[in-house]
Coordinates of C-alpha atoms in Angstrom, one line a residue:
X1 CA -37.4 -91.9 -20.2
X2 CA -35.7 -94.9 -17.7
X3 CA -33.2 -96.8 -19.3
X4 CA -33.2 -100.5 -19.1
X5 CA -30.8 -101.4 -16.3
X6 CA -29.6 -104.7 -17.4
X7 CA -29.3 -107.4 -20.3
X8 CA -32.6 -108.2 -21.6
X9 CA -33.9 -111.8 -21.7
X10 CA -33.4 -112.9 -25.6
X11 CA -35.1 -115.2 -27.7
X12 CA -31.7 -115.9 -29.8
X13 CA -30.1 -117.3 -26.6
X14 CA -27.9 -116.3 -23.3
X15 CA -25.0 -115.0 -23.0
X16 CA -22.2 -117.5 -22.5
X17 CA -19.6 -117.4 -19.6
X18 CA -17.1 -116.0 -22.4
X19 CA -19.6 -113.3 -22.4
X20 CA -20.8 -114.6 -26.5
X21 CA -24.8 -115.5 -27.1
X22 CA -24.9 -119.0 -27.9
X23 CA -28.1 -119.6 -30.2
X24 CA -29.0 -122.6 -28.8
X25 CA -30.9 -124.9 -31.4
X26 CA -30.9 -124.7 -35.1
X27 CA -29.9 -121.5 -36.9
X28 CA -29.8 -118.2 -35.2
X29 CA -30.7 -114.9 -36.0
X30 CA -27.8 -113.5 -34.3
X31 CA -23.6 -113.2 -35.1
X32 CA -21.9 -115.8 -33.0
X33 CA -19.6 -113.5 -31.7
X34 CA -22.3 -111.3 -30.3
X35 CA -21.7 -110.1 -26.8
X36 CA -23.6 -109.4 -23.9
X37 CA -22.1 -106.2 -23.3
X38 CA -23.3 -105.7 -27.2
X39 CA -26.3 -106.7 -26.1
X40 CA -26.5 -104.3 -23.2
X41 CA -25.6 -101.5 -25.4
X42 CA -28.8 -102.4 -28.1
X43 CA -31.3 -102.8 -25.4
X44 CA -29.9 -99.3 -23.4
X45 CA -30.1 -97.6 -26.9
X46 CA -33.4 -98.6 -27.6
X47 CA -35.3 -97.7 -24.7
X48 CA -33.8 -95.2 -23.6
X49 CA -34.6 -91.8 -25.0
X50 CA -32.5 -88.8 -23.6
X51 CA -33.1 -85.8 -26.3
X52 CA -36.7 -86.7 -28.2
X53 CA -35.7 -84.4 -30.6
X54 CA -32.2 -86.0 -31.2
X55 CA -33.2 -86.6 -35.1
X56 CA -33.8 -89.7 -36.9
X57 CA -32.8 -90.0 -40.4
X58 CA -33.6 -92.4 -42.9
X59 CA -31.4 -92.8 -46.5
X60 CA -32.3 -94.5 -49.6
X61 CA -29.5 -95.6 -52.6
X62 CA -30.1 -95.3 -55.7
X63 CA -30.9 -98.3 -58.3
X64 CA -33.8 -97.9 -60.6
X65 CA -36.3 -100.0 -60.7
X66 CA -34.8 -102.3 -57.5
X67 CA -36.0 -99.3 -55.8
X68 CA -38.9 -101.2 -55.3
X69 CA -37.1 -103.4 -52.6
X70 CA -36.0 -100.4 -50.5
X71 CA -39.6 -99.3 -50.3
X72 CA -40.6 -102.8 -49.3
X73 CA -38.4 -103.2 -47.1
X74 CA -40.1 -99.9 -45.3
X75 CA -43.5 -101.3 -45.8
X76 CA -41.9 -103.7 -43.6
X77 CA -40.7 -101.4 -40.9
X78 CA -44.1 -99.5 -41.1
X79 CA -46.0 -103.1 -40.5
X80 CA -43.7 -103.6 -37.7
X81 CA -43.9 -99.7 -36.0
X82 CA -48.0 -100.3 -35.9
X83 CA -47.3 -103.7 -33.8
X84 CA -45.1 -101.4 -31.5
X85 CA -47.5 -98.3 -31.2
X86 CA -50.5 -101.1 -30.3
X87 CA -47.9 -102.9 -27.9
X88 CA -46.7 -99.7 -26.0
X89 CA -50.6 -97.9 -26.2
X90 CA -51.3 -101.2 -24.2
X91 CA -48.4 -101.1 -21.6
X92 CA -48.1 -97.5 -21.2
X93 CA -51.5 -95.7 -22.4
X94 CA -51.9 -93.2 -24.8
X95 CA -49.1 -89.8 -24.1
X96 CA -51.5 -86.8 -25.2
X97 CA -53.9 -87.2 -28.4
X98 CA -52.2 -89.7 -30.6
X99 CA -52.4 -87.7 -34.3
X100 CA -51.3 -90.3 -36.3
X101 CA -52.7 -89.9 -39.3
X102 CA -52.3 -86.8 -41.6
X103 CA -55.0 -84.7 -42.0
X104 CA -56.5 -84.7 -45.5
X105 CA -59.2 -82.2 -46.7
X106 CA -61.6 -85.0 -46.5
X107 CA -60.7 -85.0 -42.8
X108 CA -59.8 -81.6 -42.0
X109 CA -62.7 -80.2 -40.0
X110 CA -62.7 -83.5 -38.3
X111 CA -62.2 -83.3 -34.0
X112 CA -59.0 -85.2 -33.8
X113 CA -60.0 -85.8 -30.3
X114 CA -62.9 -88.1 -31.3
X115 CA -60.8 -90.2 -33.7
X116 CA -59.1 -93.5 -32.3
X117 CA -55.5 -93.0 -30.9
X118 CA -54.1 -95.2 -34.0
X119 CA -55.5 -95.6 -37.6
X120 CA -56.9 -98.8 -38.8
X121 CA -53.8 -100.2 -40.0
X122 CA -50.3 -100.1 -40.8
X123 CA -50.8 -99.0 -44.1
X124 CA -51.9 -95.6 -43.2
X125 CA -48.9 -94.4 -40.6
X126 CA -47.1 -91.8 -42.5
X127 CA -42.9 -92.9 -42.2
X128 CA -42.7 -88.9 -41.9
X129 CA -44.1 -89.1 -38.5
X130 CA -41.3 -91.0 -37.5
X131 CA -38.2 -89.4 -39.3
X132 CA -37.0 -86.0 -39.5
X133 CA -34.6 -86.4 -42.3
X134 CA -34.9 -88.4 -45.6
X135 CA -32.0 -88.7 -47.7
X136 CA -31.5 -90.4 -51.1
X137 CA -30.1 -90.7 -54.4
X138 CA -31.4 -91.8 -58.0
X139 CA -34.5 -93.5 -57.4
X140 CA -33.9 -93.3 -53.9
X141 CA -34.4 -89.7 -53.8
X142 CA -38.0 -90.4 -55.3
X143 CA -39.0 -92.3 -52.9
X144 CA -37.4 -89.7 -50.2
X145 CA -39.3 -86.8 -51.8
X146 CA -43.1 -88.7 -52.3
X147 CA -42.4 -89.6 -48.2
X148 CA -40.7 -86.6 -46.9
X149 CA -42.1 -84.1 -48.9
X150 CA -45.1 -84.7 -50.4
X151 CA -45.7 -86.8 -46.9
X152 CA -47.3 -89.7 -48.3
X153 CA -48.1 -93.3 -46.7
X154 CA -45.6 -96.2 -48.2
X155 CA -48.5 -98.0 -49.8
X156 CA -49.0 -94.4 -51.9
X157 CA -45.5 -94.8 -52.9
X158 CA -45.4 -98.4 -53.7
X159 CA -48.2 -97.9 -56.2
X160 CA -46.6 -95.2 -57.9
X161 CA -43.7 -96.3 -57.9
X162 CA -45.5 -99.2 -60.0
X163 CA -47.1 -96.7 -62.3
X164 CA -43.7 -94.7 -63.3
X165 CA -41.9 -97.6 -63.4
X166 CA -44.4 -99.0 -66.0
X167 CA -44.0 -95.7 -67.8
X168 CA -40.5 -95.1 -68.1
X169 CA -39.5 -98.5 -68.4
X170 CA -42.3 -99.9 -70.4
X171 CA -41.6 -98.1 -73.9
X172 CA -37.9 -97.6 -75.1
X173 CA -36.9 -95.1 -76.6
X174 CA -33.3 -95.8 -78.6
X175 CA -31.0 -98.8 -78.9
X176 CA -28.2 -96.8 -80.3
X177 CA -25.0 -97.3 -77.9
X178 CA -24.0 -94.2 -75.1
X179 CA -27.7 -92.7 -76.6
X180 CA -30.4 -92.3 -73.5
X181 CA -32.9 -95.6 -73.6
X182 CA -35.9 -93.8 -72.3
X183 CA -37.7 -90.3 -72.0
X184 CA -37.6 -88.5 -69.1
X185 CA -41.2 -86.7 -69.6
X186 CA -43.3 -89.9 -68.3
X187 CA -41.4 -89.1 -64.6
X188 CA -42.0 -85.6 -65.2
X189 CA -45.5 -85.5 -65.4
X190 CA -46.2 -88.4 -62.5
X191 CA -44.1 -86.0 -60.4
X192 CA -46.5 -83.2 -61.5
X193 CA -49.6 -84.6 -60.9
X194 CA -48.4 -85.8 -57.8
X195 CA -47.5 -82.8 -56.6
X196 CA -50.8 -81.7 -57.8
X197 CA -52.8 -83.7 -56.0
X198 CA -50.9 -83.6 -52.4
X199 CA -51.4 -79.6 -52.8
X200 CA -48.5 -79.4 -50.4
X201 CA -46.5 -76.3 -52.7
X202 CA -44.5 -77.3 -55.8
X203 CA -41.1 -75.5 -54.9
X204 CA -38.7 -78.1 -53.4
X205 CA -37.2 -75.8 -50.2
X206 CA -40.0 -75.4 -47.8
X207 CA -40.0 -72.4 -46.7
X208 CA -39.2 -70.1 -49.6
X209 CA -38.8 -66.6 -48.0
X210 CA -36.6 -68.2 -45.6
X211 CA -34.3 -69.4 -48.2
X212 CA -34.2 -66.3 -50.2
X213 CA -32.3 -64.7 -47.5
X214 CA -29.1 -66.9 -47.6
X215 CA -26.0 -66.0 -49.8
X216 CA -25.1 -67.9 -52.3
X217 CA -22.1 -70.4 -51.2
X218 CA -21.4 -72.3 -53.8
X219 CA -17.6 -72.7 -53.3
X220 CA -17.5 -74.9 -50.3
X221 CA -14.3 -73.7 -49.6
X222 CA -15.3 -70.1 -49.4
X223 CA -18.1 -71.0 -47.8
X224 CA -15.9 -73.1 -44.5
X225 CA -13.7 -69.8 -44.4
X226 CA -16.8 -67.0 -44.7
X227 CA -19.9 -68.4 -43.5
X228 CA -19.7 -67.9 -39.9
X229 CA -19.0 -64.0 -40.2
X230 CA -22.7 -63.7 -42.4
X231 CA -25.9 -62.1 -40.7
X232 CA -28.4 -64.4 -42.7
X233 CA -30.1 -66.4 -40.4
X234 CA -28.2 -70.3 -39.1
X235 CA -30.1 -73.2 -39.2
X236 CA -32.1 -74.0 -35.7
X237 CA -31.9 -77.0 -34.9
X238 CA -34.9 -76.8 -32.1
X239 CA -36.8 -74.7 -34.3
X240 CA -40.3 -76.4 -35.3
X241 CA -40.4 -78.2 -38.3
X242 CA -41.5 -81.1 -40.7
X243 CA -40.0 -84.0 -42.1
X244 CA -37.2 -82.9 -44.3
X245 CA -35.9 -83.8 -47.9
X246 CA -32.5 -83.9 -49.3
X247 CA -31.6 -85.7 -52.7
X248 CA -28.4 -86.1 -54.3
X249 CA -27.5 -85.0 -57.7
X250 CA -23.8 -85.1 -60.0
X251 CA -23.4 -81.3 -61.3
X252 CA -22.4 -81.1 -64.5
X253 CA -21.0 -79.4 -67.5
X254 CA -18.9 -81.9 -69.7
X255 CA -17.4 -83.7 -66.8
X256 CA -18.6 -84.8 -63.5
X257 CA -17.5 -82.1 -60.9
X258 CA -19.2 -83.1 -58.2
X259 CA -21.9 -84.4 -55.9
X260 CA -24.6 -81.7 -55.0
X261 CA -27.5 -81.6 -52.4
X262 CA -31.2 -80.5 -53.2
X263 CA -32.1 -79.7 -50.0
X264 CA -35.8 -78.9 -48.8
X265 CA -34.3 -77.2 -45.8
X266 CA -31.4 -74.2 -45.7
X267 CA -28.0 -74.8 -44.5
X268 CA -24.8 -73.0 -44.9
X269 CA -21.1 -74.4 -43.2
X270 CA -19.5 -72.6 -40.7
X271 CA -15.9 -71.9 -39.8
X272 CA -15.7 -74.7 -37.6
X273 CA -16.8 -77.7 -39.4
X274 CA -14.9 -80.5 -38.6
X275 CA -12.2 -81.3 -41.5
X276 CA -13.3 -84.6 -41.8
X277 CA -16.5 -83.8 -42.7
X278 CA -17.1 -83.5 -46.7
X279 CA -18.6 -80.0 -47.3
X280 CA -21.0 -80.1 -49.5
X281 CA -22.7 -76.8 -51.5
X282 CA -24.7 -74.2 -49.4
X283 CA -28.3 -73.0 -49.3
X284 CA -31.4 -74.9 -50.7
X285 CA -32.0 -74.3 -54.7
X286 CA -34.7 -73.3 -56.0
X287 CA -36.1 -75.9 -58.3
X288 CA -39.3 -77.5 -58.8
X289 CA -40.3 -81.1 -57.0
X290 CA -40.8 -82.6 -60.7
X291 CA -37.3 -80.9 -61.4
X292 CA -35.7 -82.5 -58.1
X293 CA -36.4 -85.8 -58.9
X294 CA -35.3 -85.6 -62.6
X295 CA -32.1 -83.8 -61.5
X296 CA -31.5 -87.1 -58.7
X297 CA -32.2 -90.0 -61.1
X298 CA -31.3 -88.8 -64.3
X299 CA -28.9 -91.8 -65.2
X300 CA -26.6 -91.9 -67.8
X301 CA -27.2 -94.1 -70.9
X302 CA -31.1 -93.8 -69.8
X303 CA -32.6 -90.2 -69.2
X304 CA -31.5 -86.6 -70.6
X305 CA -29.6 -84.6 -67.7
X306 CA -31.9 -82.0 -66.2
X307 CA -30.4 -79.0 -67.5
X308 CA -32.3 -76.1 -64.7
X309 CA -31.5 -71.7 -64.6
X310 CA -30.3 -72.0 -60.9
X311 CA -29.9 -68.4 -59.5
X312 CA -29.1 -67.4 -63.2
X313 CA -26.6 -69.5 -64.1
X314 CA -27.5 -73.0 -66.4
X315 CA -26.5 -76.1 -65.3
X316 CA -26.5 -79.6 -65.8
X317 CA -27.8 -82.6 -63.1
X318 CA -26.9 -86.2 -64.0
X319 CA -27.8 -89.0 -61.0
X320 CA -26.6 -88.4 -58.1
X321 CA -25.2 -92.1 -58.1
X322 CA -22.6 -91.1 -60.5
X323 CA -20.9 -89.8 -57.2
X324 CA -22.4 -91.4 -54.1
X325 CA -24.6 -93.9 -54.6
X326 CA -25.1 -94.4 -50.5
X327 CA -26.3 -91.1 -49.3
X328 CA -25.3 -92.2 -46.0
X329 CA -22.3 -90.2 -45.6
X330 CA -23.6 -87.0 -46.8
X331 CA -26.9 -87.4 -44.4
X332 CA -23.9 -87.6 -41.7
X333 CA -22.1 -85.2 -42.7
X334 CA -25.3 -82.7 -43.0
X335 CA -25.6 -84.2 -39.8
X336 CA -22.7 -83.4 -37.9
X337 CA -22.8 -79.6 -39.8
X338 CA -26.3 -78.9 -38.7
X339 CA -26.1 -80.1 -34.8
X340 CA -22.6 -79.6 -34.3
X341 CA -23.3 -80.0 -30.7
X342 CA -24.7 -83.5 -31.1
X343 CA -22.5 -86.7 -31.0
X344 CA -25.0 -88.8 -33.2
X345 CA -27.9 -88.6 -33.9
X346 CA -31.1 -91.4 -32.5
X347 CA -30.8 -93.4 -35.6
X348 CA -30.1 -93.4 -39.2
X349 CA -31.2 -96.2 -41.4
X350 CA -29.4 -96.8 -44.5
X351 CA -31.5 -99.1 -46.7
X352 CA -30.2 -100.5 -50.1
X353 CA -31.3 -101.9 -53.5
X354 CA -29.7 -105.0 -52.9
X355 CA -25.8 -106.2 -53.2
X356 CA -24.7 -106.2 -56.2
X357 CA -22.1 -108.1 -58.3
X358 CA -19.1 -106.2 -59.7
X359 CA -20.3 -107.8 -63.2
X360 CA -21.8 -105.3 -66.0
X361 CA -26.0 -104.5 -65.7
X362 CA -27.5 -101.8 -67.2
X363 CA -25.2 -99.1 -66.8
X364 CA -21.9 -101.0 -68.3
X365 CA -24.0 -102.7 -71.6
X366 CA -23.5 -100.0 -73.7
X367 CA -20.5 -101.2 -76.0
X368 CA -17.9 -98.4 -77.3
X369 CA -19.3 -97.2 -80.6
X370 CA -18.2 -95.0 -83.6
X371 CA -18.3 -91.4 -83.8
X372 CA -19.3 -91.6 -86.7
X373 CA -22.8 -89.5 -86.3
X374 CA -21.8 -85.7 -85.9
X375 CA -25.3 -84.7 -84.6
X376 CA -25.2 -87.1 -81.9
X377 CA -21.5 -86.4 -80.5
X378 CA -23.1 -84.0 -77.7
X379 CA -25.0 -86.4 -76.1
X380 CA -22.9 -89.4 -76.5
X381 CA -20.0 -87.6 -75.1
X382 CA -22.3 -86.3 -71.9
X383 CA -22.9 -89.7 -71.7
X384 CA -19.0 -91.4 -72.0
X385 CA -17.4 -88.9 -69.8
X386 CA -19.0 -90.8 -67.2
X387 CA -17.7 -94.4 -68.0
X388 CA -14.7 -93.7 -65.8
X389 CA -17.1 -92.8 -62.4
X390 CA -20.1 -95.7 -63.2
X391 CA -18.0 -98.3 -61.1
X392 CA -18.3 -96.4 -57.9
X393 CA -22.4 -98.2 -58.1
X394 CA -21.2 -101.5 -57.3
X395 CA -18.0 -100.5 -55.0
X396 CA -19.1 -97.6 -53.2
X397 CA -22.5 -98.2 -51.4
X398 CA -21.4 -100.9 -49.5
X399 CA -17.9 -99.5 -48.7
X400 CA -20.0 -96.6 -47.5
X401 CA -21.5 -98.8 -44.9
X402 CA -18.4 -100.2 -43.7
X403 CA -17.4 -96.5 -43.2
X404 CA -20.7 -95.8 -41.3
X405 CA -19.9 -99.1 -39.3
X406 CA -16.6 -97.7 -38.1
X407 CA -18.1 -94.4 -37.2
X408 CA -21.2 -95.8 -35.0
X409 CA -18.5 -98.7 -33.6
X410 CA -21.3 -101.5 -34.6
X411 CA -24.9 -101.8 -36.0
X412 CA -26.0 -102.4 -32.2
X413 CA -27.0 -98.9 -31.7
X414 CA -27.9 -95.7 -33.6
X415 CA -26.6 -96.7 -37.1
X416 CA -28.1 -99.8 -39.0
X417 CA -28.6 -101.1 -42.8
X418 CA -30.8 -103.6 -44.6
X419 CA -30.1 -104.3 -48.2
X420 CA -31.3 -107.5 -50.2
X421 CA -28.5 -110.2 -49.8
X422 CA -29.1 -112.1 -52.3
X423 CA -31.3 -112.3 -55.2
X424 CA -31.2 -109.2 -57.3
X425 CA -27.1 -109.0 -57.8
X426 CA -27.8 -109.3 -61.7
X427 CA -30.8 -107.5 -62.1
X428 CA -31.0 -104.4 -64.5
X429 CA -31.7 -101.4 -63.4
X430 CA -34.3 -100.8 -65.9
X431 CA -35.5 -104.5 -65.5
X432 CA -39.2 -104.5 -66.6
X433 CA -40.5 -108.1 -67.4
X434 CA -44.0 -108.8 -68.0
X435 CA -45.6 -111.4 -66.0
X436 CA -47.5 -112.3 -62.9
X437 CA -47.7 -110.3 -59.8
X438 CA -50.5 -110.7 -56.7
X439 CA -52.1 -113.4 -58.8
X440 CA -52.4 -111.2 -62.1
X441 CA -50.2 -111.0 -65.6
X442 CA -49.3 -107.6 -65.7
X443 CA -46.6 -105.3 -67.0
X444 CA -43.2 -105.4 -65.0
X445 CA -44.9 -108.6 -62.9
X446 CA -41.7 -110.5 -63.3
X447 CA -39.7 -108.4 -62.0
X448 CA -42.4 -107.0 -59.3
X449 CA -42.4 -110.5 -58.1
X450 CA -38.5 -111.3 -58.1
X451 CA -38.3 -108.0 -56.1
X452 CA -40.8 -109.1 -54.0
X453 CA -39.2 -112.8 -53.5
X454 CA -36.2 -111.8 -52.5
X455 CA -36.8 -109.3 -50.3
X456 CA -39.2 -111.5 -48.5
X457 CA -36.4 -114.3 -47.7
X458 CA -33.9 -111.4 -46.5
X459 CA -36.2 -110.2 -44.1
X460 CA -37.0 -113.9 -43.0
X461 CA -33.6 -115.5 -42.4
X462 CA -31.4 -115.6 -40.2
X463 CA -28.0 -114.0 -39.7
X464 CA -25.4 -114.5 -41.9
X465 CA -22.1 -113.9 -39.9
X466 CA -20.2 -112.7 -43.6
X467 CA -22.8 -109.7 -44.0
X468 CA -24.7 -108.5 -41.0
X469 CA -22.7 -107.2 -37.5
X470 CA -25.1 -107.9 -34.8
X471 CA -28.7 -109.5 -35.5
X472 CA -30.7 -110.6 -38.8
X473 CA -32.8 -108.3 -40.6
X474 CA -36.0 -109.0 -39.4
X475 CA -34.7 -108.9 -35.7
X476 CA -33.1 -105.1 -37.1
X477 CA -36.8 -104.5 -38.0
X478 CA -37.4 -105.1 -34.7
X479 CA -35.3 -102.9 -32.8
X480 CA -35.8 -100.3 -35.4
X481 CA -39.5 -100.2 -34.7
X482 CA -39.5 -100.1 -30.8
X483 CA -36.7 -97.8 -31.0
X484 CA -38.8 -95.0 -33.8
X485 CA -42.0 -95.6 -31.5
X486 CA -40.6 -94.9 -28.0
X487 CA -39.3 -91.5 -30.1
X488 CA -42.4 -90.7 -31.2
X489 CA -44.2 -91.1 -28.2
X490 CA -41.9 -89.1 -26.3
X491 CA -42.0 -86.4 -28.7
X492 CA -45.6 -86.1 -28.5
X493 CA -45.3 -86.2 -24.4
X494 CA -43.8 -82.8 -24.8
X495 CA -46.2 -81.6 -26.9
X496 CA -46.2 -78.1 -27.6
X497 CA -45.7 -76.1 -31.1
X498 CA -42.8 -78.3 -32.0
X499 CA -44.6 -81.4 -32.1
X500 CA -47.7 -79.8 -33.7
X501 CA -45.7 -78.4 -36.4
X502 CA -43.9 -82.2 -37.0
X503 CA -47.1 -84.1 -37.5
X504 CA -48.4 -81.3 -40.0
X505 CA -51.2 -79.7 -37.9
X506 CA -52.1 -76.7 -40.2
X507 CA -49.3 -77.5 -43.2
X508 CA -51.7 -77.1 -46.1
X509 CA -53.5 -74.0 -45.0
X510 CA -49.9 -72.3 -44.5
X511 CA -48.8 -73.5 -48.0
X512 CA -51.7 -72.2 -49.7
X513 CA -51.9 -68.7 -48.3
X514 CA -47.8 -69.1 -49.2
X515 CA -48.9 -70.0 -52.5
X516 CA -51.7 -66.9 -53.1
X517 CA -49.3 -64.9 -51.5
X518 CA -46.5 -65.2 -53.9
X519 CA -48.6 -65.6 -57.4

């Protein structure tokens, strides 16, 4: 695809002969100190599409219930994409046969060819059309599995996201200090019947048989030194595929030892990884989608760790936050592991659950208590070995973007963020406030609404020079959008098995004869 060949006219102002964008009148949506040759770079990355299968990556943080946000703010990116795919369809036509919507079994002997090139409305673009990686942690790795793997639309999510936040957060479950507030089996069986419904497998790892045949590397170490000398198969990173899931869990067995992945997709380390790059555990366990998503969110002082038999050995999975509440880093570092041949990949997106303040929520309210209740030592001392590792959720995610910053040299090309300024620094993790939301009292409206609020004015301002390094959010939105459409597009201008197998063309029918197959 042609690159742009020079600075593109801006509504946020012209370059200046000191080479800085001048905003012209009123407030800008754009850093002061923004060059053209910054410029030049955004505009050349965003049109111009070398590899179309360089991937693009998407990771959520973790939260709880501010969740909510992150998926709004991807409602908002999915509004934006459909503008795109319209405004390119019009310039530039349609490339081949424009499947964007996912065939359903309501639609499955349908000729795609007789359908219109785009669906009626944003709402039903599917955001694993347009990434090939989702990454996320606590209740950000919920949201990455109902997208990535079950492959649902983001109003889907937003309503059941609703639902299980009602039903976690709605009935409590103890007030006794370092005990868990609320019971886990409400997440559990929304997972199930989700799972259920899509009819897309229940295993996490997609491809099962595939898995089976890696080695068990748990020692990263051993892993780095052995790996490359294996015959089980490498990870292909031109082989045909789907959108992919990976969600971050804290191992456990008295203490915190260490992040772990719960990858839908198999990966071992080679002998040459980089030493920079944070090796992670091998292979893709074999757990249940419910079991996934309790192993990612279960929080400490709120839900029971997951204990799971992985490959006959019991362990324990507390949230994934607990370690790294950005997943950013470990989607780059699964990155740079799985392509080693790629500098960067098109884009990752890092959105958050809004800045917080370094003051105590939810998970610093417990006060020290007694042991003074013998039958309830286990579980408070699960609990309190954790204290020392619960600051790293208001430190490390955005110290984790700075990081990211460094390694992309800017937000103006393949690396961005948008996480809720202002507005939800105090608010619980487990806030769930009756009262109104679209116009009706309901359960958790409150907070609905102040999620709502305040991620409306963050993605209506403009710049603000102490948190954002190139434009405001809704201009990021933007360049996002063209950017994950020209992708697309390209992708399906090659065509061919690849692109087939991305958009789902066939996926149920090969997961149910997967599923008679091994029952």
């Amino acid at each position: 695809m042609a690159a742009a060949t020079g600075l593109q006219p801006s509504p946020h102002g012209s370059p200046d002969r000191s080479g800085r964008t001048s905003p012209g009148t009123g407030q800008s949506p754009v850093r002061g100190d923004v060059t053209s040759q910054d410029w030049r770079r955004a505009r050349l990355w965003i049109k111009d599409v070398k590899d179309p299968w360089d991937p693009c990556i998407l990771t959520l943080d973790g939260g709880g219930i501010r969740g909510f946000s992150s998926a709004l703010i991807l409602k908002r990116l999915m509004e934006e994409i459909y503008k795109w795919e319209k405004k390119l369809e019009e310039q530039e036509g349609t490339p081949t046969r424009g499947d964007l919507t996912e065939l359903t079994h309501e639609l499955a002997n349908d000729d795609l060819s007789s359908r219109s090139k785009l669906p009626a409305s944003a709402d039903e673009l599917l955001p694993c059309h347009y990434f090939d990686f989702m990454y996320g942690t606590s209740t950000g790795g919920l949201i990455a599995v109902m997208l990535a793997r079950l492959r649902m639309n983001i109003s889907q999510c937003l309503e059941q996201y609703r639902i299980v936040g009602d039903e976690l957060f709605g009935h409590r479950k103890s007030i006794i200090p370092f005990m868990t507030k609320y019971r886990c089996e409400p997440l559990e069986r929304a997972v199930k019947e989700l799972v259920a419904k899509r009819d897309l497998g229940h295993i996490h790892p997609w491809d099962e048989e595939f898995r089976q045949r890696i080695p068990k590397m748990t020692d990263s170490i051993i892993s780095r030194s052995t790996a490359a000398e294996s015959d089980s198969p490498r990870w292909n990173p031109d082989a045909p595929r789907v959108c992919q899931s990976c969600c971050l869990t804290a191992i456990h067995n008295g203490t915190v030892q260490r992040a772990h992945l719960l990858r839908s997709y198999p990966h071992r380390y080679t002998r040459d990884l980089p030493a920079w790059i944070t090796p992670y555990n091998s292979g893709a366990d074999k757990l249940a989608i419910w079991q996934v998503t309790r192993a990612t969110s279960a929080a400490p002082f709120y839900f029971e760790m997951l204990e799971a038999i992985v490959e006959n050995e019991k362990r324990g999975h507390k949230d994934g936050g607990i370690r790294e509440n950005n997943p950013a880093g470990a989607a780059y570092s699964e990155f740079v592991s799985l392509y080693p041949k790629k500098q960067k990949p098109a884009l990752m997106l890092s959105i958050g659950t809004g800045r917080t303040s370094t003051s105590p929520d939810g998970f610093m309210s417990a006060l020290p208590w007694p042991f003074g209740h013998v039958t309830l030592l286990r579980k408070m001392a699960e609990n309190i070995s954790v204290i020392p590792h619960l600051l790293v959720k208001y430190t490390e995610s955005e110290a984790k973007h700075e990081e990211m910053v460094r390694y992309a040299r800017g937000e103006n090309t393949w690396y961005k963020r948008l996480n809720v300024s202002e507005g939800l620094e105090n608010m619980p993790l487990d806030d769930w406030t009756k009262g109104k939301y679209e116009g009706k009292v309901v359960p958790g409206g409150a907070s609905l609404s102040r999620m709502h609020e305040a991620t409306d004015r963050y993605l209506s301002r403009d710049v603000d020079d102490q948190i954002e390094k190139f434009v405001a959010p809704k201009d990021m939105i933007e360049q996002l959008a063209e950017k994950l459409v020209r992708v697309r597009r390209a992708r399906e201008r090659l065509g061919g098995e690849r692109w087939e197998t991305f958009i789902g063309r066939g996926l149920r029918e090969r997961m149910v004869r997967q599923t008679i197959e091994t029952t």
